[in-house]
XYZ file of C-alpha atoms in Angstrom:
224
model
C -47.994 -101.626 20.042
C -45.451 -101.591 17.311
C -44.926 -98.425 15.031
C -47.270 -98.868 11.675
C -44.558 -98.258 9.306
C -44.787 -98.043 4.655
C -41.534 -98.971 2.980
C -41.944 -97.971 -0.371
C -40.330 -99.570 -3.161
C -39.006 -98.741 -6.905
C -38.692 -102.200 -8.779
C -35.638 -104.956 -7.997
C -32.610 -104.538 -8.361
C -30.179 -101.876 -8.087
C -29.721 -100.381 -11.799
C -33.459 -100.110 -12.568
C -35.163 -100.525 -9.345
C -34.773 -100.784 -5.250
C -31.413 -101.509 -4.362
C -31.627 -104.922 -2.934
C -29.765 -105.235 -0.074
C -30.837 -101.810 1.160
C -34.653 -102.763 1.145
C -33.942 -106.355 2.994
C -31.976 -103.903 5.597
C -35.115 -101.553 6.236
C -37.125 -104.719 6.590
C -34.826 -106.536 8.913
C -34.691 -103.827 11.130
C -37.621 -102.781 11.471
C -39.099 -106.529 12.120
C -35.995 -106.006 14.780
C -38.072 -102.899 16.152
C -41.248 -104.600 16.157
C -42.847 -102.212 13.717
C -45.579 -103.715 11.147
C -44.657 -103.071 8.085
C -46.988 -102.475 4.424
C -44.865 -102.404 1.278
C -45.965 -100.648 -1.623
C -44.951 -99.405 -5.052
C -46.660 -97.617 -7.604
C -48.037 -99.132 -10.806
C -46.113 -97.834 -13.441
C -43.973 -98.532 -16.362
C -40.195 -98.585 -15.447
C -38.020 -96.064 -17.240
C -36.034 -99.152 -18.694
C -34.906 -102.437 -17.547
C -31.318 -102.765 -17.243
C -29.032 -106.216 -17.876
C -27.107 -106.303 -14.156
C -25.059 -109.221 -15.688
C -24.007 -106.599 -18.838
C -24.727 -102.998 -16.550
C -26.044 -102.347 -19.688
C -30.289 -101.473 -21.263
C -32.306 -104.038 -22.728
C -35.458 -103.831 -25.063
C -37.568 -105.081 -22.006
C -40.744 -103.328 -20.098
C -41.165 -104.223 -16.929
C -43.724 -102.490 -14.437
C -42.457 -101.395 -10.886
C -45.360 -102.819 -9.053
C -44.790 -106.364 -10.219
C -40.678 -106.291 -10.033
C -41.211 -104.607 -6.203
C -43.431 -107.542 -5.497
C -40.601 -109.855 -5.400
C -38.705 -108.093 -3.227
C -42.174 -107.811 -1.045
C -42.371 -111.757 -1.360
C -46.196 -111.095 -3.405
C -47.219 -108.685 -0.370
C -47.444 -105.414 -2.002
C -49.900 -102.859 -2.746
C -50.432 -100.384 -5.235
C -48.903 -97.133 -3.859
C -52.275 -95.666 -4.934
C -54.064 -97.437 -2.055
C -52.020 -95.785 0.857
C -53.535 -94.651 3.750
C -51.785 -92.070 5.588
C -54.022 -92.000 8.610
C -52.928 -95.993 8.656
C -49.439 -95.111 8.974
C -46.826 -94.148 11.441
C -43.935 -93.064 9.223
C -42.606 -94.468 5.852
C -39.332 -95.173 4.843
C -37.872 -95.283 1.256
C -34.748 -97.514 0.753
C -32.450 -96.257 -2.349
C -31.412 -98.002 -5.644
C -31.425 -96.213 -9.383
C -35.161 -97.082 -9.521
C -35.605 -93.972 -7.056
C -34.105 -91.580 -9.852
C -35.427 -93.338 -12.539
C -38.930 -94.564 -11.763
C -40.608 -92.376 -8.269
C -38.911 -89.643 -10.114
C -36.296 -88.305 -13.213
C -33.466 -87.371 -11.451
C -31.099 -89.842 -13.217
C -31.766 -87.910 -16.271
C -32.836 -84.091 -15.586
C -30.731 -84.058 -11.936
C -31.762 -80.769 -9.927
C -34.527 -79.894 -12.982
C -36.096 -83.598 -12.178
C -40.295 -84.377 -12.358
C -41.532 -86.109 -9.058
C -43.786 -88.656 -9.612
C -47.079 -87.543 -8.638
C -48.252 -89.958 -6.254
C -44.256 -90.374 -5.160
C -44.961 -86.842 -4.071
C -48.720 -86.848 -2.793
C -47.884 -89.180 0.033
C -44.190 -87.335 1.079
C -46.519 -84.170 1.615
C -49.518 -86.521 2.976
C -47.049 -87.533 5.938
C -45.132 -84.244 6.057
C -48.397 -82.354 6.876
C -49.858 -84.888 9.317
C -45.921 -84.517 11.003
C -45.341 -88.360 10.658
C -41.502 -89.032 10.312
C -39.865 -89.788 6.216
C -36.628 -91.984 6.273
C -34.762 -91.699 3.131
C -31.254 -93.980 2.285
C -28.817 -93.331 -0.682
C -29.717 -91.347 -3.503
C -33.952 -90.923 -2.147
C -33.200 -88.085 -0.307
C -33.174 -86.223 -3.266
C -37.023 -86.542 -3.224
C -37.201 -84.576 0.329
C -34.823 -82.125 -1.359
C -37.448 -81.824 -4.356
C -40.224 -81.917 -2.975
C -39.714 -79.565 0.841
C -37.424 -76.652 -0.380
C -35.462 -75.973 2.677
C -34.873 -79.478 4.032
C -31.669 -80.490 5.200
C -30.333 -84.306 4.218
C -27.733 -86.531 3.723
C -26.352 -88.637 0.582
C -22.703 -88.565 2.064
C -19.220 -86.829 2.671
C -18.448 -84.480 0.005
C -14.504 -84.797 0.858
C -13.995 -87.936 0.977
C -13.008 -90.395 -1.821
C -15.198 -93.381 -0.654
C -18.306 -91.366 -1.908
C -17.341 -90.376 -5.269
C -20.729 -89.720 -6.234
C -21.573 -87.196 -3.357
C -20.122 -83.744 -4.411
C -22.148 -83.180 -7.559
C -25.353 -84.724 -5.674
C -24.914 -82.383 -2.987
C -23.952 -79.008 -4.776
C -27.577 -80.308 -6.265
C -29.428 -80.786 -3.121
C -27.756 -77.272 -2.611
C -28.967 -75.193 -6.049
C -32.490 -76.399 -4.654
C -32.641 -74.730 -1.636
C -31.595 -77.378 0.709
C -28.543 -78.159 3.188
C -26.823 -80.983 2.446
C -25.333 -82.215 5.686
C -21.801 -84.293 5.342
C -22.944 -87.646 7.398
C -20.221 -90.946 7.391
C -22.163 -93.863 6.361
C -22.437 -95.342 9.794
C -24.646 -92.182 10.634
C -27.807 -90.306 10.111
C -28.993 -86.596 9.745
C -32.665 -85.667 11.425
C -33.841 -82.831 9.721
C -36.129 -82.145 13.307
C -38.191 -79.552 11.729
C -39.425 -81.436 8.868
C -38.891 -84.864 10.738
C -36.758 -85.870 8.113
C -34.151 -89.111 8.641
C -31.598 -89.616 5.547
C -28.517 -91.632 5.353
C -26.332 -92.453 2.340
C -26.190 -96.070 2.335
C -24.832 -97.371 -1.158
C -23.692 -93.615 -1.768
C -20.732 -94.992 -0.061
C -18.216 -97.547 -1.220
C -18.330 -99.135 2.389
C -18.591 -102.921 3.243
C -22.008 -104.061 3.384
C -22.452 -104.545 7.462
C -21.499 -100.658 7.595
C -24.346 -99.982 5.483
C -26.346 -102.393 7.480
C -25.767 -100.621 10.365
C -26.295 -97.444 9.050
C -29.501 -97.952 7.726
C -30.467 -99.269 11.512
C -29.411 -96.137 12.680
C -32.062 -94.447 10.347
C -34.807 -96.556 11.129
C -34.576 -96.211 14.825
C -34.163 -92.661 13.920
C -37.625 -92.838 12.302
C -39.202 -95.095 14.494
C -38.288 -92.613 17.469
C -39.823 -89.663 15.444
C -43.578 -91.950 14.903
């Protein structure tokens, strides 16, 4: 029997919500794994709604629920309604919506709120030992919310991830070990049972990031 596996989304669309291509990636693989999949997203307002024509705000309100639903294709449920005992493992792909909407780190960085039902299921599935995969800038919600952790977002030395070296010296004033990963690879934090991989943190071409995010999800799906 496949692995019973939540992706949990943050709205559409990279500079508000899920990054796209990252979610469809999750998906594909794991409908390449066999795994059965429930998406959900939690009903809430979105911090703002961002022009990705202009890169720039709007005046719009749009609720994450309803923009993760098309993404979902309509099959979505209020994060509210997870089940943990349901579930093998859950997976959250990245996007802005991550550090805007499931929690603040787009604003407040290291000092960020978590969401609280964001961080009621990571600890639901941490406790009951059931495998979190995590892909660009989401693993800062492992680092938030399991002091200790180790994860990825990246290469801190490297000039194709120019966002990585403030994210990780981040990661790091919280307590946790940022591992240096290439984007074609993952980092199991075994203890915690932990999968991260930096994804869009990289300025690769889009089959590397593809393939990376496979990597994490067979990762996971070997940890369920």
């Amino acid at each position: 029997m496949g692995k019973r596996v939540a992706v949990v989304l943050a709205g559409c669309g990279v500079f508000d919500g899920s990054e796209i291509h990252e979610a469809s990636a999750v998906l594909v693989h794991l409908s390449r794994q066999g795994a059965s999949v429930k998406i959900f997203a939690p009903n809430i307002d979105q911090m703002h709604v961002v022009d990705h024509l202009k890169g720039a705000p709007t005046e719009e309100k749009r609720n994450v629920l309803v923009e993760s639903a098309r993404l979902a294709r309509g099959d979505i449920q209020d994060l509210s309604q997870l089940s943990v005992k349901e579930l093998d493992a859950i997976i959250f792909p990245g996007g802005f919506g991550v550090a805007k909407n499931l929690c603040t780190w787009a604003v407040q960085s290291k000092d960020c709120s978590v969401n609280e039902e964001v961080k009621t299921v990571l600890q639901a599935f941490h406790s009951e030992k059931k495998p979190i995969g995590l892909c660009c800038i989401s693993p800062v919600l492992a680092a938030k919310v399991f002091p200790g952790c180790e994860v990825t977002v990246g290469h801190n030395k490297d000039e194709r991830f120019p966002d990585v070296p403030e994210t990780a010296e981040a990661i790091s004033q919280l307590g946790c070990k940022h591992i240096c990963k290439n984007v074609n690879e993952t980092h199991v934090d075994e203890k915690n049972k932990i999968v991260t991989t930096c994804a869009f943190m990289c300025k690769a071409p889009l089959h590397e990031i593809f393939d990376g995010i496979g990597v994490m999800v067979q990762d996971v799906l070997k940890l369920a």
